């Protein structure tokens, strides 16, 4: 091997050894974000928390049928919806980076939530809003929700429009369940021993109160069993961004 070849290999090693993150310093995310156990990486850079996820649910689903994960993750539908019908889609491996404000703040414009991911659950699966394609009601889509109330899009993005029951069963329905893109946390339907409904919440589907994770109080969303489930009339705060 000649000197040039050594030089080329050495340069390659140096380049691949460099971080692909921007110049800004990367620091460890506060504890509350470490609860996002489905993330492949969570870190703070500048004023944002970056949450990376492949979006694959950690629970079983009928929508793992025929995928590379089927042998361990496929499970026939065994929920209670007698109108259940499987949609033609399957779960796929995604490459999400949710970039959410580290210090969320209210935005008087209350930007509408988009179709597609509007936030991330603790298992790395995205939350979607209360609408189907074309901003239609979820009425028909609900019948294709699997045992744990999720389903995939035609692009294989598995997601939750309503309560992620695997999380509320394993973590608790009075606990932190995720974050929306505006950085405000999302909790289950129970608070201080009471089940909340949309009537207990503001137009954006939240309120300000102390929580276990934020004893000094913070605006937070609650996932209720009634429509609009997770979010109401748009983001409470200034939304971050998603790359996928
Ligand atoms: Zn959907
Ligand atoms: Zn609350």
PDB file of C-alpha atoms and ligand atoms in Angstrom:
ATOM      1  CA  UNK A   1       0.000   0.000   0.000  1.00  0.00           C
ATOM      2  CA  UNK A   2       1.431   3.415  -0.846  1.00  0.00           C
ATOM      3  CA  UNK A   3       1.473   6.529   1.287  1.00  0.00           C
ATOM      4  CA  UNK A   4      -1.490   8.069  -0.478  1.00  0.00           C
ATOM      5  CA  UNK A   5      -3.676   5.046   0.319  1.00  0.00           C
ATOM      6  CA  UNK A   6      -2.751   5.320   4.023  1.00  0.00           C
ATOM      7  CA  UNK A   7      -3.526   9.019   3.917  1.00  0.00           C
ATOM      8  CA  UNK A   8      -6.923   8.364   2.290  1.00  0.00           C
ATOM      9  CA  UNK A   9      -7.873   5.729   4.858  1.00  0.00           C
ATOM     10  CA  UNK A  10      -6.714   7.980   7.706  1.00  0.00           C
ATOM     11  CA  UNK A  11      -8.751  10.902   6.398  1.00  0.00           C
ATOM     12  CA  UNK A  12     -11.799   8.668   6.053  1.00  0.00           C
ATOM     13  CA  UNK A  13     -11.492   7.589   9.682  1.00  0.00           C
ATOM     14  CA  UNK A  14     -11.215  11.197  10.835  1.00  0.00           C
ATOM     15  CA  UNK A  15     -14.298  12.190   8.844  1.00  0.00           C
ATOM     16  CA  UNK A  16     -16.463   9.301  10.008  1.00  0.00           C
ATOM     17  CA  UNK A  17     -15.299   9.957  13.565  1.00  0.00           C
ATOM     18  CA  UNK A  18     -16.736  13.458  13.466  1.00  0.00           C
ATOM     19  CA  UNK A  19     -20.232  14.106  14.718  1.00  0.00           C
ATOM     20  CA  UNK A  20     -22.790  14.827  12.040  1.00  0.00           C
ATOM     21  CA  UNK A  21     -24.488  17.238  14.424  1.00  0.00           C
ATOM     22  CA  UNK A  22     -24.122  20.959  13.912  1.00  0.00           C
ATOM     23  CA  UNK A  23     -21.432  23.027  15.572  1.00  0.00           C
ATOM     24  CA  UNK A  24     -23.598  23.952  18.524  1.00  0.00           C
ATOM     25  CA  UNK A  25     -22.793  22.038  21.669  1.00  0.00           C
ATOM     26  CA  UNK A  26     -24.891  18.969  22.412  1.00  0.00           C
ATOM     27  CA  UNK A  27     -25.867  18.318  26.012  1.00  0.00           C
ATOM     28  CA  UNK A  28     -27.801  15.679  27.871  1.00  0.00           C
ATOM     29  CA  UNK A  29     -31.576  16.167  27.930  1.00  0.00           C
ATOM     30  CA  UNK A  30     -33.274  16.756  31.323  1.00  0.00           C
ATOM     31  CA  UNK A  31     -34.663  13.680  33.109  1.00  0.00           C
ATOM     32  CA  UNK A  32     -38.242  14.150  31.962  1.00  0.00           C
ATOM     33  CA  UNK A  33     -37.206  13.584  28.331  1.00  0.00           C
ATOM     34  CA  UNK A  34     -35.316  10.420  29.307  1.00  0.00           C
ATOM     35  CA  UNK A  35     -38.763   8.938  29.920  1.00  0.00           C
ATOM     36  CA  UNK A  36     -39.122   8.643  26.123  1.00  0.00           C
ATOM     37  CA  UNK A  37     -37.829   5.083  26.294  1.00  0.00           C
ATOM     38  CA  UNK A  38     -38.588   4.352  22.636  1.00  0.00           C
ATOM     39  CA  UNK A  39     -36.178   7.016  21.409  1.00  0.00           C
ATOM     40  CA  UNK A  40     -32.867   5.934  19.896  1.00  0.00           C
ATOM     41  CA  UNK A  41     -31.355   9.262  20.955  1.00  0.00           C
ATOM     42  CA  UNK A  42     -32.510  12.250  23.019  1.00  0.00           C
ATOM     43  CA  UNK A  43     -30.303  15.316  23.429  1.00  0.00           C
ATOM     44  CA  UNK A  44     -30.396  19.082  23.752  1.00  0.00           C
ATOM     45  CA  UNK A  45     -28.831  21.397  21.214  1.00  0.00           C
ATOM     46  CA  UNK A  46     -29.376  25.139  21.529  1.00  0.00           C
ATOM     47  CA  UNK A  47     -32.937  25.831  22.610  1.00  0.00           C
ATOM     48  CA  UNK A  48     -34.306  22.507  21.398  1.00  0.00           C
ATOM     49  CA  UNK A  49     -34.643  18.912  22.488  1.00  0.00           C
ATOM     50  CA  UNK A  50     -34.012  16.420  19.687  1.00  0.00           C
ATOM     51  CA  UNK A  51     -35.812  13.100  19.901  1.00  0.00           C
ATOM     52  CA  UNK A  52     -34.917  10.420  17.363  1.00  0.00           C
ATOM     53  CA  UNK A  53     -37.109   7.389  16.817  1.00  0.00           C
ATOM     54  CA  UNK A  54     -37.843   4.656  14.299  1.00  0.00           C
ATOM     55  CA  UNK A  55     -41.561   4.806  15.153  1.00  0.00           C
ATOM     56  CA  UNK A  56     -41.925   1.040  15.588  1.00  0.00           C
ATOM     57  CA  UNK A  57     -44.388   0.222  18.387  1.00  0.00           C
ATOM     58  CA  UNK A  58     -42.879  -1.886  21.196  1.00  0.00           C
ATOM     59  CA  UNK A  59     -46.170  -3.766  21.527  1.00  0.00           C
ATOM     60  CA  UNK A  60     -47.777  -6.352  19.311  1.00  0.00           C
ATOM     61  CA  UNK A  61     -50.032  -5.405  16.420  1.00  0.00           C
ATOM     62  CA  UNK A  62     -52.023  -7.023  13.646  1.00  0.00           C
ATOM     63  CA  UNK A  63     -50.199  -4.529  11.396  1.00  0.00           C
ATOM     64  CA  UNK A  64     -46.872  -6.341  11.867  1.00  0.00           C
ATOM     65  CA  UNK A  65     -48.349  -9.047   9.636  1.00  0.00           C
ATOM     66  CA  UNK A  66     -45.965 -10.012   6.840  1.00  0.00           C
ATOM     67  CA  UNK A  67     -43.183  -7.693   8.080  1.00  0.00           C
ATOM     68  CA  UNK A  68     -39.657  -8.651   9.122  1.00  0.00           C
ATOM     69  CA  UNK A  69     -40.823  -8.358  12.753  1.00  0.00           C
ATOM     70  CA  UNK A  70     -43.876 -10.589  12.366  1.00  0.00           C
ATOM     71  CA  UNK A  71     -42.498 -13.638  14.192  1.00  0.00           C
ATOM     72  CA  UNK A  72     -42.277 -11.744  17.477  1.00  0.00           C
ATOM     73  CA  UNK A  73     -44.596  -8.756  17.041  1.00  0.00           C
ATOM     74  CA  UNK A  74     -47.582  -9.917  14.976  1.00  0.00           C
ATOM     75  CA  UNK A  75     -50.762 -10.585  16.938  1.00  0.00           C
ATOM     76  CA  UNK A  76     -54.237 -11.095  15.491  1.00  0.00           C
ATOM     77  CA  UNK A  77     -56.765  -8.446  16.520  1.00  0.00           C
ATOM     78  CA  UNK A  78     -58.172  -9.255  19.943  1.00  0.00           C
ATOM     79  CA  UNK A  79     -59.750  -5.956  20.934  1.00  0.00           C
ATOM     80  CA  UNK A  80     -63.395  -5.275  21.675  1.00  0.00           C
ATOM     81  CA  UNK A  81     -64.480  -3.437  18.498  1.00  0.00           C
ATOM     82  CA  UNK A  82     -66.895  -5.750  16.670  1.00  0.00           C
ATOM     83  CA  UNK A  83     -66.620  -3.464  13.611  1.00  0.00           C
ATOM     84  CA  UNK A  84     -62.837  -3.886  13.407  1.00  0.00           C
ATOM     85  CA  UNK A  85     -61.506  -4.151   9.877  1.00  0.00           C
ATOM     86  CA  UNK A  86     -57.801  -4.286   9.114  1.00  0.00           C
ATOM     87  CA  UNK A  87     -56.606  -1.566   6.752  1.00  0.00           C
ATOM     88  CA  UNK A  88     -54.308  -2.637   3.871  1.00  0.00           C
ATOM     89  CA  UNK A  89     -51.192  -1.029   5.375  1.00  0.00           C
ATOM     90  CA  UNK A  90     -48.301  -2.478   7.395  1.00  0.00           C
ATOM     91  CA  UNK A  91     -45.891  -1.046   9.958  1.00  0.00           C
ATOM     92  CA  UNK A  92     -42.580   0.252   8.621  1.00  0.00           C
ATOM     93  CA  UNK A  93     -39.265   1.471  10.000  1.00  0.00           C
ATOM     94  CA  UNK A  94     -39.162   5.296  10.066  1.00  0.00           C
ATOM     95  CA  UNK A  95     -36.454   7.833  10.749  1.00  0.00           C
ATOM     96  CA  UNK A  96     -38.041  10.585  12.810  1.00  0.00           C
ATOM     97  CA  UNK A  97     -36.292  13.522  14.446  1.00  0.00           C
ATOM     98  CA  UNK A  98     -38.687  15.528  16.590  1.00  0.00           C
ATOM     99  CA  UNK A  99     -37.185  18.948  17.383  1.00  0.00           C
ATOM    100  CA  UNK A 100     -39.181  20.473  20.233  1.00  0.00           C
ATOM    101  CA  UNK A 101     -38.623  23.647  22.283  1.00  0.00           C
ATOM    102  CA  UNK A 102     -36.709  23.033  25.509  1.00  0.00           C
ATOM    103  CA  UNK A 103     -38.641  25.875  27.145  1.00  0.00           C
ATOM    104  CA  UNK A 104     -42.101  25.716  25.572  1.00  0.00           C
ATOM    105  CA  UNK A 105     -44.005  28.982  25.329  1.00  0.00           C
ATOM    106  CA  UNK A 106     -47.533  29.959  24.436  1.00  0.00           C
ATOM    107  CA  UNK A 107     -48.186  31.127  20.871  1.00  0.00           C
ATOM    108  CA  UNK A 108     -51.203  33.413  20.542  1.00  0.00           C
ATOM    109  CA  UNK A 109     -51.716  32.199  16.959  1.00  0.00           C
ATOM    110  CA  UNK A 110     -52.313  28.599  18.129  1.00  0.00           C
ATOM    111  CA  UNK A 111     -51.226  27.169  14.797  1.00  0.00           C
ATOM    112  CA  UNK A 112     -53.358  24.279  13.546  1.00  0.00           C
ATOM    113  CA  UNK A 113     -51.867  20.827  13.901  1.00  0.00           C
ATOM    114  CA  UNK A 114     -50.864  19.241  10.580  1.00  0.00           C
ATOM    115  CA  UNK A 115     -51.905  15.863   9.270  1.00  0.00           C
ATOM    116  CA  UNK A 116     -49.088  13.455  10.105  1.00  0.00           C
ATOM    117  CA  UNK A 117     -47.033  13.435  13.308  1.00  0.00           C
ATOM    118  CA  UNK A 118     -47.933  16.182  15.819  1.00  0.00           C
ATOM    119  CA  UNK A 119     -45.889  14.790  18.702  1.00  0.00           C
ATOM    120  CA  UNK A 120     -44.246  11.688  20.100  1.00  0.00           C
ATOM    121  CA  UNK A 121     -45.338   9.111  22.668  1.00  0.00           C
ATOM    122  CA  UNK A 122     -42.901   7.664  25.209  1.00  0.00           C
ATOM    123  CA  UNK A 123     -42.461   4.528  23.069  1.00  0.00           C
ATOM    124  CA  UNK A 124     -41.339   6.623  20.090  1.00  0.00           C
ATOM    125  CA  UNK A 125     -44.607   6.250  18.156  1.00  0.00           C
ATOM    126  CA  UNK A 126     -46.028   9.529  16.783  1.00  0.00           C
ATOM    127  CA  UNK A 127     -49.297  11.091  17.877  1.00  0.00           C
ATOM    128  CA  UNK A 128     -51.618  12.211  15.068  1.00  0.00           C
ATOM    129  CA  UNK A 129     -54.479  14.685  15.431  1.00  0.00           C
ATOM    130  CA  UNK A 130     -58.220  14.062  15.529  1.00  0.00           C
ATOM    131  CA  UNK A 131     -58.654  13.988  11.752  1.00  0.00           C
ATOM    132  CA  UNK A 132     -58.329  11.449   8.971  1.00  0.00           C
ATOM    133  CA  UNK A 133     -57.014  12.407   5.515  1.00  0.00           C
ATOM    134  CA  UNK A 134     -58.813  15.455   4.090  1.00  0.00           C
ATOM    135  CA  UNK A 135     -59.556  16.611   7.658  1.00  0.00           C
ATOM    136  CA  UNK A 136     -62.460  14.127   7.762  1.00  0.00           C
ATOM    137  CA  UNK A 137     -63.705  12.830  11.111  1.00  0.00           C
ATOM    138  CA  UNK A 138     -62.045   9.693  12.479  1.00  0.00           C
ATOM    139  CA  UNK A 139     -65.332   7.766  12.510  1.00  0.00           C
ATOM    140  CA  UNK A 140     -64.267   5.200   9.906  1.00  0.00           C
ATOM    141  CA  UNK A 141     -60.575   5.152  10.797  1.00  0.00           C
ATOM    142  CA  UNK A 142     -61.358   4.154  14.363  1.00  0.00           C
ATOM    143  CA  UNK A 143     -62.576   0.799  13.074  1.00  0.00           C
ATOM    144  CA  UNK A 144     -59.100   0.026  11.791  1.00  0.00           C
ATOM    145  CA  UNK A 145     -57.341   0.712  15.117  1.00  0.00           C
ATOM    146  CA  UNK A 146     -55.543  -2.390  16.402  1.00  0.00           C
ATOM    147  CA  UNK A 147     -55.799  -3.850  19.896  1.00  0.00           C
ATOM    148  CA  UNK A 148     -53.736  -0.945  21.288  1.00  0.00           C
ATOM    149  CA  UNK A 149     -55.583   1.758  19.300  1.00  0.00           C
ATOM    150  CA  UNK A 150     -52.943   2.460  16.678  1.00  0.00           C
ATOM    151  CA  UNK A 151     -52.697   1.838  12.958  1.00  0.00           C
ATOM    152  CA  UNK A 152     -50.319   2.559  10.050  1.00  0.00           C
ATOM    153  CA  UNK A 153     -50.729   5.002   7.158  1.00  0.00           C
ATOM    154  CA  UNK A 154     -50.253   4.022   3.507  1.00  0.00           C
ATOM    155  CA  UNK A 155     -46.665   5.206   4.059  1.00  0.00           C
ATOM    156  CA  UNK A 156     -46.311   2.642   6.909  1.00  0.00           C
ATOM    157  CA  UNK A 157     -46.220   5.278   9.667  1.00  0.00           C
ATOM    158  CA  UNK A 158     -47.739   3.636  12.733  1.00  0.00           C
ATOM    159  CA  UNK A 159     -49.519   6.235  14.928  1.00  0.00           C
ATOM    160  CA  UNK A 160     -52.051   6.986  17.654  1.00  0.00           C
ATOM    161  CA  UNK A 161     -54.983   9.396  17.230  1.00  0.00           C
ATOM    162  CA  UNK A 162     -56.461   8.482  20.600  1.00  0.00           C
ATOM    163  CA  UNK A 163     -55.352   6.953  23.910  1.00  0.00           C
ATOM    164  CA  UNK A 164     -52.298   4.692  23.447  1.00  0.00           C
ATOM    165  CA  UNK A 165     -53.675   1.923  25.648  1.00  0.00           C
ATOM    166  CA  UNK A 166     -50.449  -0.075  25.781  1.00  0.00           C
ATOM    167  CA  UNK A 167     -48.822   2.915  27.498  1.00  0.00           C
ATOM    168  CA  UNK A 168     -51.737   3.676  29.798  1.00  0.00           C
ATOM    169  CA  UNK A 169     -51.813  -0.015  30.817  1.00  0.00           C
ATOM    170  CA  UNK A 170     -48.062  -0.328  31.393  1.00  0.00           C
ATOM    171  CA  UNK A 171     -47.206   3.174  32.658  1.00  0.00           C
ATOM    172  CA  UNK A 172     -50.527   4.455  33.983  1.00  0.00           C
ATOM    173  CA  UNK A 173     -53.300   6.711  32.738  1.00  0.00           C
ATOM    174  CA  UNK A 174     -52.314   9.447  35.205  1.00  0.00           C
ATOM    175  CA  UNK A 175     -48.733   9.609  33.938  1.00  0.00           C
ATOM    176  CA  UNK A 176     -46.695  11.439  31.301  1.00  0.00           C
ATOM    177  CA  UNK A 177     -47.327   9.772  27.930  1.00  0.00           C
ATOM    178  CA  UNK A 178     -45.338  11.994  25.549  1.00  0.00           C
ATOM    179  CA  UNK A 179     -44.896  15.478  24.117  1.00  0.00           C
ATOM    180  CA  UNK A 180     -46.456  17.466  21.299  1.00  0.00           C
ATOM    181  CA  UNK A 181     -44.217  19.334  18.870  1.00  0.00           C
ATOM    182  CA  UNK A 182     -44.685  22.575  20.802  1.00  0.00           C
ATOM    183  CA  UNK A 183     -42.806  20.977  23.693  1.00  0.00           C
ATOM    184  CA  UNK A 184     -45.758  20.810  26.072  1.00  0.00           C
ATOM    185  CA  UNK A 185     -46.198  17.429  27.785  1.00  0.00           C
ATOM    186  CA  UNK A 186     -49.102  15.042  27.245  1.00  0.00           C
ATOM    187  CA  UNK A 187     -50.736  13.150  30.126  1.00  0.00           C
ATOM    188  CA  UNK A 188     -53.365  10.428  30.417  1.00  0.00           C
ATOM    189  CA  UNK A 189     -56.993  11.063  31.271  1.00  0.00           C
ATOM    190  CA  UNK A 190     -56.668  10.725  35.051  1.00  0.00           C
ATOM    191  CA  UNK A 191     -55.594  13.531  37.358  1.00  0.00           C
ATOM    192  CA  UNK A 192     -55.765  13.489  41.148  1.00  0.00           C
ATOM    193  CA  UNK A 193     -58.037  10.456  41.024  1.00  0.00           C
ATOM    194  CA  UNK A 194     -60.531  12.028  38.612  1.00  0.00           C
ATOM    195  CA  UNK A 195     -61.062  11.127  34.968  1.00  0.00           C
ATOM    196  CA  UNK A 196     -60.998  14.271  32.852  1.00  0.00           C
ATOM    197  CA  UNK A 197     -63.054  14.856  29.726  1.00  0.00           C
ATOM    198  CA  UNK A 198     -62.685  17.527  27.055  1.00  0.00           C
ATOM    199  CA  UNK A 199     -65.133  19.692  29.061  1.00  0.00           C
ATOM    200  CA  UNK A 200     -62.491  20.025  31.789  1.00  0.00           C
ATOM    201  CA  UNK A 201     -59.932  21.371  29.312  1.00  0.00           C
ATOM    202  CA  UNK A 202     -59.437  24.463  27.165  1.00  0.00           C
ATOM    203  CA  UNK A 203     -59.846  24.696  23.374  1.00  0.00           C
ATOM    204  CA  UNK A 204     -56.364  23.197  22.834  1.00  0.00           C
ATOM    205  CA  UNK A 205     -57.176  20.260  25.105  1.00  0.00           C
ATOM    206  CA  UNK A 206     -55.059  21.188  28.082  1.00  0.00           C
ATOM    207  CA  UNK A 207     -54.694  23.337  31.151  1.00  0.00           C
ATOM    208  CA  UNK A 208     -52.004  24.650  33.498  1.00  0.00           C
ATOM    209  CA  UNK A 209     -51.434  22.757  36.715  1.00  0.00           C
ATOM    210  CA  UNK A 210     -48.671  21.098  38.709  1.00  0.00           C
ATOM    211  CA  UNK A 211     -47.751  17.553  37.645  1.00  0.00           C
ATOM    212  CA  UNK A 212     -45.374  14.996  39.137  1.00  0.00           C
ATOM    213  CA  UNK A 213     -42.797  15.863  36.497  1.00  0.00           C
ATOM    214  CA  UNK A 214     -43.362  19.624  36.775  1.00  0.00           C
ATOM    215  CA  UNK A 215     -44.138  20.389  40.434  1.00  0.00           C
ATOM    216  CA  UNK A 216     -44.028  24.138  39.748  1.00  0.00           C
ATOM    217  CA  UNK A 217     -46.822  23.767  37.194  1.00  0.00           C
ATOM    218  CA  UNK A 218     -46.848  23.725  33.403  1.00  0.00           C
ATOM    219  CA  UNK A 219     -49.362  23.812  30.594  1.00  0.00           C
ATOM    220  CA  UNK A 220     -50.084  20.224  29.544  1.00  0.00           C
ATOM    221  CA  UNK A 221     -52.435  18.282  27.341  1.00  0.00           C
ATOM    222  CA  UNK A 222     -54.600  15.405  28.523  1.00  0.00           C
ATOM    223  CA  UNK A 223     -55.663  12.471  26.322  1.00  0.00           C
ATOM    224  CA  UNK A 224     -59.364  11.968  27.013  1.00  0.00           C
ATOM    225  CA  UNK A 225     -61.668   9.205  25.834  1.00  0.00           C
ATOM    226  CA  UNK A 226     -63.903  11.747  24.067  1.00  0.00           C
ATOM    227  CA  UNK A 227     -63.272  13.633  20.832  1.00  0.00           C
ATOM    228  CA  UNK A 228     -60.891  15.436  20.137  1.00  0.00           C
ATOM    229  CA  UNK A 229     -58.838  12.984  22.271  1.00  0.00           C
ATOM    230  CA  UNK A 230     -55.304  14.504  22.267  1.00  0.00           C
ATOM    231  CA  UNK A 231     -55.373  18.039  20.864  1.00  0.00           C
ATOM    232  CA  UNK A 232     -58.195  20.443  20.161  1.00  0.00           C
ATOM    233  CA  UNK A 233     -58.035  23.641  18.114  1.00  0.00           C
ATOM    234  CA  UNK A 234     -54.286  23.645  17.442  1.00  0.00           C
ATOM    235  CA  UNK A 235     -50.977  23.827  19.304  1.00  0.00           C
ATOM    236  CA  UNK A 236     -51.018  25.758  22.572  1.00  0.00           C
ATOM    237  CA  UNK A 237     -47.398  26.784  22.029  1.00  0.00           C
ATOM    238  CA  UNK A 238     -44.965  27.533  19.220  1.00  0.00           C
ATOM    239  CA  UNK A 239     -44.402  24.233  17.483  1.00  0.00           C
ATOM    240  CA  UNK A 240     -40.983  22.791  16.747  1.00  0.00           C
ATOM    241  CA  UNK A 241     -40.344  20.762  13.637  1.00  0.00           C
ATOM    242  CA  UNK A 242     -40.142  17.180  12.483  1.00  0.00           C
ATOM    243  CA  UNK A 243     -37.759  15.730   9.948  1.00  0.00           C
ATOM    244  CA  UNK A 244     -38.414  12.289   8.580  1.00  0.00           C
TER     245      UNK A 244
HETATM  246 ZN1  LIG B   1     -54.660   7.365  11.280  1.00  0.00          ZN
HETATM  247 ZN1  LIG B   2     -53.782  18.281  34.141  1.00  0.00          ZN
END
